[in-house]
């Protein structure tokens, strides 16, 4: 069984200790969710395991076998801009991936220039290599991944892709490579619901190990079987999914608090004894004094990250808020809005979701007044004080210090109860200790910058919040508090998001962007909407099948019989030449796995793994047999 070991990992960043002698094992089939407050080093830990960064000191901290392969999906785009999509996708180190890349490139060349003898020769050589290495299954798996992630144009240059498209290509690349360990930093960003649901299933069945950072709590709940919580340089490990972790963490904290109380009570009792003038007149008394010293050193062991506190007043909001009347907007030939009407009321909780590139962020920009409509009217109330949390931080001077950045918005902040607090106190409530207030913005982690940006918006006391994918960079603890704040926020909240958990928490009405200016309104949760869509799809499929059967039963015999297939195509002939050998190999593999299973005894984990492998082989065998039956009709 392949494993990766991290031992005594240390890492400091300025005066902050990120990792204090971290040690843990990652086993095959582990599905690890890595969580923690922004700035605790989640992305840094992934980068160190991936071999991109190192811990402090000269010693090695990450240990694995020489042939252990690691795939890393970063939050930042790591793709070379000059590459084509096909080259970017098949950059894996395994020999099979290189063979598939050459084949796919040859296939593209053949499609574009099939009459060139050199191109044809190159394709034939690539096809021969595919047959020799039996790489067709790898190619098929790769194409399924591409189709599920919405990647179709392999000839396109990376430089021509949007940020979301680049993220999906990067995700596809690490999945296609199928390494022993997948390290995924926010893998669900820029994915639609169908792709997220497919990815959930794919990762649950993945043959290797997985460690991921994600804000998507539904995704965590459905995929992971271990949780690593980073806190004050240490890792707390939990078995189970996110829901199990919440219960286990609460119990751990309760036990720690109880033990801390007992230590304090004992310390108080022993301190009274010491103050009576106790001296080491005997070995027994000296031992008691030594225990007192140890007890004193071990007080205040319990450390808590604390919770982000959002307690900011909002300006009064009148009856009229925002309205779009007969609005139309297009980007070049793509119509995003067409005769669109939208009325935002004072306590609106609107979630905007749907297809990528369909105009969701554009709608927020129109509501914010940053984009002018092609036609129609935008009406904004006189009392509206709008704050726009964009997908990227705006106008942040990396040399500016944190407290100065906030003081641009206000020197003091009014709380919901009418009292005033300083900007420094607000920073502390947002988990920035006083020791950090003079820190330059450029020294902050990506998540810390986003939290600071959010704080600056809120201290301006807005009464209308526009939030564009707020879950992409905020940690789960901050999101939980933000959700609670939005629940009691006295103004209007309009959110663009693909995060199902967040939308379920903050939105009572949804706008579903389906593309080409088709926008559906839905009152209810996103999970209810997705369930309804799934049911509609099943009903439509069943109805279509029924109609087809009815049509066949009453249809007259056609006057012209379609031409029947008489022989196999060239590719089918090649398939027929090897299909019986393929079936024999699969049957032998099933037999070997069954034999191995019979000798496993009580190793339940291994038995489960073998059972899954047997089920996979049986599915492939059934597919091959069906294919053999079809091809044999034309031989």
XYZ file of C-alpha atoms in Angstrom:
635
model
C 0.000 0.000 0.000
C 1.408 3.390 -1.014
C 1.729 6.052 1.694
C 3.130 9.543 2.132
C 4.595 10.637 5.458
C 5.083 14.150 6.796
C 7.410 14.288 9.790
C 8.405 17.207 12.051
C 7.481 19.844 9.475
C 8.291 23.375 10.595
C 7.506 26.575 8.744
C 7.504 30.212 9.819
C 6.380 33.235 7.859
C 7.824 36.400 9.367
C 6.869 36.273 13.042
C 4.027 33.797 12.446
C 4.541 30.070 13.018
C 2.596 28.235 10.336
C 3.663 24.680 11.169
C 5.122 23.534 14.471
C 6.546 20.011 14.020
C 3.606 18.675 12.010
C 3.577 14.891 11.539
C 0.956 12.723 9.837
C 0.444 9.888 7.357
C -1.615 9.899 4.152
C -2.782 6.381 3.293
C -4.020 5.029 -0.006
C -7.769 5.708 -0.398
C -7.671 8.528 2.183
C -10.056 11.400 1.383
C -8.764 14.250 3.552
C -10.435 17.627 3.946
C -7.934 20.287 5.105
C -9.657 23.134 6.943
C -8.683 26.105 9.073
C -9.009 29.870 9.345
C -7.476 31.836 6.464
C -3.806 32.451 7.139
C -3.198 29.175 9.004
C -1.251 27.758 6.036
C -3.611 25.394 4.190
C -2.338 26.266 0.709
C 1.254 26.418 2.010
C 0.957 22.855 3.331
C -0.304 21.607 -0.046
C 2.595 23.332 -1.806
C 5.150 21.747 0.543
C 3.678 18.258 0.079
C 3.703 18.860 -3.695
C 7.413 19.700 -3.523
C 6.969 23.295 -4.704
C 7.974 24.807 -1.327
C 10.004 23.500 1.599
C 9.779 23.637 5.349
C 12.348 25.481 7.483
C 15.751 23.920 7.987
C 17.858 21.638 5.833
C 16.197 18.355 6.778
C 13.576 16.494 4.771
C 10.001 16.590 6.048
C 8.017 14.786 3.317
C 8.731 11.109 2.633
C 7.329 8.801 -0.060
C 8.515 6.068 -2.421
C 10.479 7.172 -5.484
C 7.678 6.156 -7.840
C 5.010 7.961 -5.743
C 3.354 10.552 -7.980
C 1.630 13.712 -6.725
C -0.782 15.926 -8.683
C -1.401 19.484 -7.470
C -4.283 21.796 -8.405
C -3.358 25.305 -7.273
C -5.774 28.188 -6.751
C -3.572 30.246 -9.062
C -3.232 29.461 -12.751
C -0.093 27.367 -13.305
C -0.634 26.706 -17.021
C 1.879 28.013 -19.537
C 0.087 30.586 -21.692
C 1.825 29.524 -24.912
C 0.582 25.909 -24.725
C -2.412 24.532 -26.563
C -5.151 22.996 -24.416
C -4.187 19.479 -25.561
C -0.560 20.032 -24.489
C -1.655 21.529 -21.173
C -4.024 18.651 -20.457
C -1.609 15.806 -21.103
C 1.407 17.049 -19.177
C 1.429 14.091 -16.812
C 4.585 12.108 -16.156
C 3.199 8.617 -16.770
C 4.180 6.921 -20.073
C 0.507 6.276 -20.918
C -0.295 9.987 -20.667
C 2.525 10.877 -23.057
C 1.271 8.296 -25.558
C -2.296 9.624 -25.319
C -1.058 13.215 -25.766
C 0.785 12.287 -28.974
C -2.298 10.454 -30.222
C -4.677 13.344 -29.499
C -2.330 15.853 -31.156
C -2.019 13.589 -34.205
C -5.795 13.222 -34.325
C -6.237 17.018 -34.285
C -3.691 17.371 -37.067
C -5.446 14.673 -39.107
C -8.808 16.428 -38.741
C -7.299 19.722 -39.909
C -5.027 18.386 -42.647
C -6.020 14.815 -43.492
C -4.640 14.963 -47.028
C -1.039 15.441 -45.911
C 0.920 12.169 -46.159
C 3.261 13.140 -43.323
C 0.301 13.929 -41.032
C -1.309 10.572 -41.880
C 1.966 8.749 -41.176
C 2.303 10.514 -37.842
C -1.263 9.552 -36.915
C -0.673 5.907 -37.844
C 2.457 5.798 -35.671
C 0.558 7.356 -32.746
C -2.299 4.870 -33.206
C 0.164 1.974 -33.250
C 1.697 3.256 -30.001
C -1.788 3.404 -28.449
C -2.443 -0.210 -29.427
C 0.962 -1.408 -28.217
C 0.563 0.277 -24.798
C -3.163 -0.557 -24.577
C -3.796 3.119 -23.823
C -7.352 3.288 -25.169
C -8.943 3.062 -21.733
C -6.768 5.986 -20.558
C -7.870 7.974 -23.612
C -11.539 7.153 -22.972
C -11.271 8.160 -19.305
C -9.599 11.425 -20.318
C -12.399 12.238 -22.752
C -15.060 11.546 -20.118
C -13.271 13.959 -17.750
C -13.063 16.637 -20.452
C -16.732 16.238 -21.370
C -17.871 16.428 -17.732
C -15.790 19.567 -17.117
C -17.016 21.263 -20.298
C -13.712 21.275 -22.231
C -14.209 20.713 -25.953
C -11.699 22.771 -27.989
C -8.340 21.031 -27.551
C -6.632 23.124 -30.228
C -7.282 26.441 -28.446
C -4.386 28.317 -26.833
C -4.319 28.606 -23.037
C -3.835 32.373 -23.431
C -7.306 32.587 -25.039
C -9.099 30.972 -22.087
C -10.980 32.764 -19.321
C -9.892 32.339 -15.705
C -12.641 29.801 -15.084
C -11.729 27.802 -18.197
C -8.080 27.694 -17.118
C -9.100 26.364 -13.704
C -11.158 23.590 -15.325
C -8.288 22.662 -17.673
C -5.927 22.516 -14.665
C -8.382 20.285 -12.792
C -8.792 18.013 -15.828
C -4.999 17.775 -16.171
C -4.427 16.453 -12.637
C -7.402 14.061 -12.876
C -6.257 12.654 -16.231
C -2.747 12.072 -14.864
C -4.284 9.899 -12.085
C -1.439 10.339 -9.556
C -1.079 8.444 -6.270
C -2.031 11.609 -4.345
C -4.311 14.397 -5.536
C -3.783 17.773 -3.830
C -6.731 20.025 -4.719
C -6.996 23.671 -3.648
C -10.648 24.772 -4.061
C -11.506 22.270 -6.842
C -15.183 23.302 -7.108
C -14.458 26.935 -8.015
C -15.763 27.723 -11.540
C -17.712 24.445 -11.809
C -21.439 24.232 -12.453
C -23.713 21.934 -10.440
C -23.578 19.016 -12.860
C -19.771 19.120 -12.875
C -19.625 19.359 -9.052
C -21.932 16.354 -8.667
C -19.888 14.370 -11.186
C -16.640 15.332 -9.397
C -18.088 14.176 -6.059
C -18.715 10.717 -7.500
C -15.360 10.586 -9.295
C -13.332 11.462 -6.206
C -15.236 9.029 -3.982
C -14.209 6.215 -6.369
C -10.662 7.504 -7.013
C -8.080 4.723 -6.652
C -5.424 6.905 -4.983
C -5.423 9.335 -2.054
C -6.833 12.851 -1.883
C -6.190 15.936 0.219
C -8.217 19.049 -0.573
C -9.006 22.527 0.631
C -12.578 23.573 -0.123
C -15.215 25.982 1.178
C -18.015 23.730 -0.129
C -19.403 22.049 2.995
C -21.797 19.785 1.072
C -18.817 18.633 -1.021
C -16.761 17.953 2.126
C -19.632 16.023 3.661
C -20.051 13.763 0.638
C -16.415 13.111 -0.303
C -14.013 13.074 2.666
C -13.399 10.374 5.273
C -10.826 12.303 7.335
C -10.578 15.939 8.423
C -7.310 17.743 9.198
C -7.879 21.000 11.077
C -4.927 23.422 11.052
C -4.805 25.590 14.173
C -1.907 27.457 15.826
C 0.708 25.479 13.909
C -0.747 22.082 14.833
C -3.012 19.578 13.078
C -6.008 18.012 14.787
C -7.106 14.830 12.998
C -10.702 13.574 12.862
C -12.151 10.444 11.289
C -15.294 10.906 9.203
C -16.857 13.631 7.095
C -17.507 17.311 7.841
C -20.660 16.730 9.886
C -18.881 14.136 12.047
C -15.971 16.549 12.456
C -18.238 19.313 13.815
C -19.522 17.024 16.571
C -16.060 15.622 17.337
C -14.451 19.082 17.492
C -17.125 20.330 19.883
C -16.478 17.305 22.134
C -12.681 17.803 21.966
C -13.025 21.461 22.912
C -15.362 20.554 25.790
C -12.855 18.018 27.155
C -9.968 20.476 26.769
C -11.883 23.196 28.605
C -12.763 20.761 31.409
C -9.123 19.711 31.766
C -8.001 23.341 31.742
C -10.492 24.187 34.523
C -9.186 21.291 36.616
C -5.590 22.450 36.117
C -6.534 25.973 37.192
C -8.343 24.704 40.308
C -5.377 22.507 41.249
C -2.970 25.381 40.585
C -5.005 27.657 42.856
C -4.922 25.019 45.626
C -1.180 24.409 45.276
C -0.464 28.142 45.088
C -2.117 28.594 48.482
C 0.163 25.864 49.874
C 3.260 27.486 48.361
C 2.292 30.862 49.866
C 2.232 29.336 53.384
C 5.993 29.301 53.039
C 6.426 25.688 52.098
C 10.076 24.679 51.817
C 11.758 21.575 50.494
C 12.394 20.074 53.921
C 11.815 16.587 52.595
C 11.933 14.672 49.333
C 8.140 14.508 49.355
C 7.772 18.291 49.718
C 10.368 18.908 46.993
C 8.415 16.643 44.654
C 5.260 18.642 45.377
C 7.075 21.910 44.625
C 8.336 20.433 41.340
C 4.797 19.369 40.418
C 3.596 22.914 41.152
C 6.228 24.326 38.778
C 5.175 21.864 36.065
C 1.520 22.753 36.645
C 2.298 26.464 36.319
C 4.104 25.884 33.009
C 1.159 23.879 31.631
C -1.572 26.423 32.370
C -3.427 28.086 29.445
C -2.724 25.253 27.028
C -6.083 25.621 25.326
C -5.876 27.915 22.311
C -8.833 28.933 20.215
C -8.819 30.670 16.851
C -11.801 32.658 17.981
C -14.714 33.605 15.758
C -15.013 36.428 13.296
C -17.423 38.910 14.849
C -19.538 40.948 12.439
C -21.395 43.580 14.412
C -21.754 46.579 12.121
C -24.706 48.932 11.766
C -26.339 49.473 8.384
C -27.570 52.791 7.036
C -31.356 53.256 6.832
C -32.853 51.940 3.608
C -35.974 53.433 2.077
C -38.743 51.611 0.242
C -37.205 52.018 -3.224
C -33.993 50.015 -3.652
C -32.997 48.807 -7.139
C -34.971 48.066 -10.269
C -34.237 47.073 -13.851
C -36.939 47.822 -16.400
C -36.978 46.168 -19.847
C -33.201 45.750 -19.595
C -31.112 44.424 -22.483
C -27.366 43.882 -22.658
C -25.061 41.990 -25.019
C -21.329 41.379 -25.253
C -20.498 41.297 -28.950
C -22.909 38.707 -30.419
C -23.780 37.127 -27.066
C -27.105 38.349 -25.671
C -26.990 38.183 -21.861
C -30.131 40.161 -20.956
C -33.183 40.565 -23.187
C -36.188 42.676 -22.064
C -35.355 41.715 -18.481
C -37.245 43.085 -15.453
C -35.983 42.859 -11.866
C -37.283 44.491 -8.693
C -35.071 44.435 -5.578
C -36.921 45.165 -2.333
C -35.595 46.329 1.027
C -35.213 42.877 2.625
C -34.382 41.004 -0.585
C -32.387 37.770 -0.322
C -31.622 36.942 -3.954
C -29.279 34.174 -5.099
C -27.968 34.289 -8.680
C -26.571 31.061 -10.098
C -26.432 28.989 -13.278
C -24.147 28.470 -16.251
C -20.686 29.995 -16.423
C -20.429 32.879 -18.871
C -24.200 33.422 -18.940
C -24.028 36.925 -17.409
C -24.307 36.536 -13.621
C -21.376 38.822 -12.731
C -22.442 41.146 -15.533
C -25.817 41.561 -13.831
C -24.087 42.557 -10.582
C -21.972 45.091 -12.481
C -25.151 46.543 -14.006
C -26.846 46.732 -10.597
C -23.723 48.410 -9.192
C -23.781 50.977 -12.002
C -20.429 49.866 -13.429
C -21.897 48.776 -16.766
C -24.443 50.747 -18.794
C -27.404 48.903 -20.285
C -27.763 48.703 -24.076
C -31.455 49.379 -23.601
C -33.858 49.716 -20.710
C -33.570 51.497 -17.400
C -31.774 51.086 -14.067
C -33.496 52.802 -11.132
C -31.773 53.202 -7.759
C -33.311 54.532 -4.539
C -32.025 57.749 -2.970
C -31.162 56.054 0.352
C -29.206 53.150 -1.163
C -25.665 52.762 0.166
C -24.186 49.967 -1.885
C -21.159 47.718 -1.187
C -19.861 45.382 -3.880
C -17.752 42.363 -2.877
C -16.154 41.540 -6.212
C -14.334 38.321 -7.129
C -10.977 40.110 -6.869
C -9.765 42.672 -4.353
C -9.961 46.164 -5.755
C -7.308 48.877 -5.512
C -5.225 47.227 -2.777
C -1.814 48.838 -2.363
C 0.401 45.936 -1.298
C 2.781 48.379 0.450
C -0.029 49.920 2.504
C -0.468 48.809 6.106
C -3.684 47.064 7.137
C -4.938 49.694 9.562
C -4.281 52.538 7.111
C -6.251 50.656 4.444
C -9.289 50.491 6.727
C -8.950 54.074 7.940
C -9.608 55.158 4.347
C -13.196 53.999 4.955
C -13.650 55.166 8.571
C -11.761 55.982 11.770
C -14.534 54.574 13.947
C -17.317 52.105 13.260
C -20.871 52.174 14.534
C -22.131 48.847 15.889
C -25.698 47.587 15.619
C -26.465 48.789 19.172
C -25.346 52.343 18.321
C -22.001 52.261 20.169
C -18.743 53.212 18.484
C -15.618 51.051 18.170
C -12.221 51.811 16.688
C -10.925 50.348 13.450
C -8.316 48.470 15.514
C -11.071 46.757 17.512
C -12.853 45.785 14.300
C -9.628 44.235 13.013
C -9.403 42.140 16.162
C -13.023 41.039 15.737
C -12.037 39.878 12.248
C -9.235 37.714 13.740
C -6.399 40.145 13.011
C -4.493 40.527 16.329
C -2.981 43.907 17.215
C 0.487 42.580 16.389
C -0.630 42.386 12.724
C -2.242 45.816 12.372
C 0.935 47.415 11.055
C 1.550 44.562 8.608
C 1.785 45.465 4.934
C -1.072 44.055 2.845
C 1.413 42.293 0.574
C 2.439 40.086 3.509
C -1.069 38.673 3.981
C -2.297 35.355 2.586
C -4.887 35.406 -0.191
C -7.663 34.511 2.245
C -6.590 37.187 4.734
C -6.695 39.829 1.982
C -10.240 38.779 1.133
C -11.292 38.988 4.787
C -9.750 42.455 5.053
C -11.523 43.545 1.857
C -14.851 42.328 3.254
C -14.272 44.206 6.504
C -13.563 47.453 4.656
C -16.844 47.134 2.771
C -18.851 46.453 5.933
C -17.448 49.305 8.035
C -18.831 51.681 5.413
C -22.280 50.665 6.794
C -23.903 49.644 3.497
C -27.588 48.762 3.247
C -27.364 46.863 -0.060
C -24.754 44.113 -0.450
C -23.689 42.718 -3.819
C -21.610 39.566 -3.305
C -19.829 37.906 -6.246
C -18.744 34.350 -5.353
C -17.971 35.242 -1.703
C -17.240 31.624 -0.778
C -14.311 31.251 -3.193
C -11.653 32.605 -0.832
C -13.201 32.898 2.632
C -12.602 30.135 5.171
C -15.499 28.059 6.507
C -15.509 29.717 9.947
C -15.763 33.194 8.379
C -18.490 31.996 6.013
C -20.497 30.592 8.913
C -20.436 33.954 10.704
C -21.143 35.854 7.462
C -24.198 33.653 6.883
C -25.449 34.464 10.360
C -24.825 38.192 9.818
C -26.679 38.200 6.487
C -29.642 36.482 8.118
C -30.202 39.513 10.371
C -28.886 42.158 7.943
C -31.612 44.861 7.670
C -30.938 45.643 4.005
C -30.920 43.770 0.683
C -28.460 40.998 -0.242
C -27.835 39.900 -3.850
C -25.379 36.993 -4.164
C -23.784 35.276 -7.158
C -22.660 31.823 -6.067
C -22.333 28.155 -7.014
C -21.947 27.135 -3.368
C -25.077 25.131 -2.605
C -24.669 25.327 1.179
C -24.191 29.106 1.130
C -27.157 29.669 -1.185
C -29.363 27.468 0.984
C -28.384 29.636 3.965
C -28.754 33.139 2.506
C -31.166 33.062 -0.473
C -34.959 32.758 -0.472
C -35.317 33.440 -4.198
C -33.092 32.282 -7.067
C -32.350 33.562 -10.545
C -31.068 30.652 -12.663
C -29.031 31.810 -15.680
C -29.381 29.209 -18.433
C -27.511 31.137 -21.150
C -28.558 33.245 -24.143
C -30.647 35.604 -21.959
C -32.810 32.756 -20.585
C -33.265 33.432 -16.848
C -35.579 31.369 -14.648
C -36.954 32.564 -11.291
C -37.345 30.040 -8.484
C -38.638 30.503 -4.941
C -36.958 28.020 -2.620
C -33.579 26.394 -1.934
C -31.009 25.441 -4.553
C -31.197 21.800 -3.432
C -34.955 21.774 -4.030
C -34.404 23.338 -7.456
C -31.755 20.768 -8.432
C -33.994 17.922 -7.210
C -36.882 19.288 -9.295
C -34.650 19.549 -12.362
C -33.489 15.976 -11.869
C -37.084 14.764 -11.596
C -38.086 16.747 -14.689
C -35.210 15.178 -16.627
C -36.261 11.679 -15.590
C -39.910 12.382 -16.470
C -38.959 13.824 -19.857
C -36.826 10.792 -20.661
C -39.614 8.408 -19.641
C -42.185 10.377 -21.662
C -39.944 10.357 -24.734
C -39.510 6.591 -24.469
C -43.268 6.088 -24.122
C -44.030 8.330 -27.097
C -41.484 6.433 -29.180
C -43.127 3.122 -28.307
C -46.609 4.478 -29.113
C -45.330 5.857 -32.397
C -43.862 2.492 -33.325
C -47.098 0.675 -32.485
C -49.268 2.783 -34.802
C -46.709 3.663 -37.451
C -47.268 2.221 -40.897
C -44.474 0.295 -42.591
C -42.301 2.878 -44.339
C -42.216 2.796 -48.097
C -38.424 3.110 -48.074
C -36.333 0.826 -45.919
C -33.158 2.547 -44.664
C -29.960 1.078 -46.005
C -28.689 -1.568 -43.607
C -25.118 -1.589 -42.329
C -23.285 -4.325 -44.281
C -19.712 -4.321 -42.959
C -17.447 -3.044 -40.219
C -15.681 0.278 -40.468
C -11.873 0.388 -40.396
C -11.786 1.205 -36.664
C -14.394 -1.493 -35.912
C -12.284 -4.078 -37.794
C -9.326 -3.175 -35.566
C -11.542 -3.451 -32.512
C -12.849 -6.875 -33.633
C -9.295 -8.144 -34.103
C -8.499 -7.681 -30.381
C -11.857 -7.881 -28.611
C -11.740 -11.614 -27.828
C -8.287 -11.187 -26.256
C -9.637 -8.239 -24.265
C -12.513 -10.389 -22.968
C -10.120 -13.194 -22.022
C -7.866 -10.722 -20.154
C -10.816 -9.320 -18.217
C -12.055 -12.803 -17.307
C -8.560 -13.722 -16.073
C -8.361 -10.505 -14.068
C -11.749 -11.195 -12.444
C -10.626 -14.707 -11.534
C -7.323 -13.439 -10.030
C -9.103 -10.765 -7.974
C -11.626 -13.308 -6.687
C -8.785 -15.634 -5.686
C -6.994 -12.794 -3.893
C -10.220 -11.878 -2.118
C -10.588 -15.471 -0.834
C -7.187 -15.188 0.883
C -7.632 -11.824 2.581
C -9.117 -13.098 5.817
C -10.296 -10.295 8.141
C -8.725 -7.316 6.353
C -12.050 -5.544 5.791
C -10.512 -2.495 4.075
C -8.682 -4.655 1.539
C -11.805 -6.778 0.995
C -13.828 -3.662 0.177
C -11.154 -2.503 -2.254
C -11.061 -5.874 -4.013
C -14.857 -6.014 -4.179
C -14.902 -2.608 -5.904
C -12.189 -3.716 -8.366
C -14.152 -6.889 -9.186
C -17.311 -4.825 -9.758
C -15.367 -2.518 -12.125
C -13.957 -5.474 -14.078
C -17.418 -7.085 -14.342
C -18.851 -3.828 -15.716
C -16.063 -3.650 -18.339
C -16.585 -7.327 -19.200
C -20.325 -6.840 -19.685
C -19.653 -3.866 -21.966
C -17.113 -5.867 -24.019
C -19.514 -8.803 -24.393
C -22.282 -6.513 -25.640
C -19.806 -4.967 -28.075
C -18.660 -8.415 -29.303
C -22.271 -9.443 -29.946
C -22.866 -6.307 -32.026
C -19.661 -6.553 -34.083
C -20.129 -10.279 -34.771
C -23.267 -9.542 -36.787
C -21.159 -7.962 -39.566
C -18.226 -10.376 -39.674
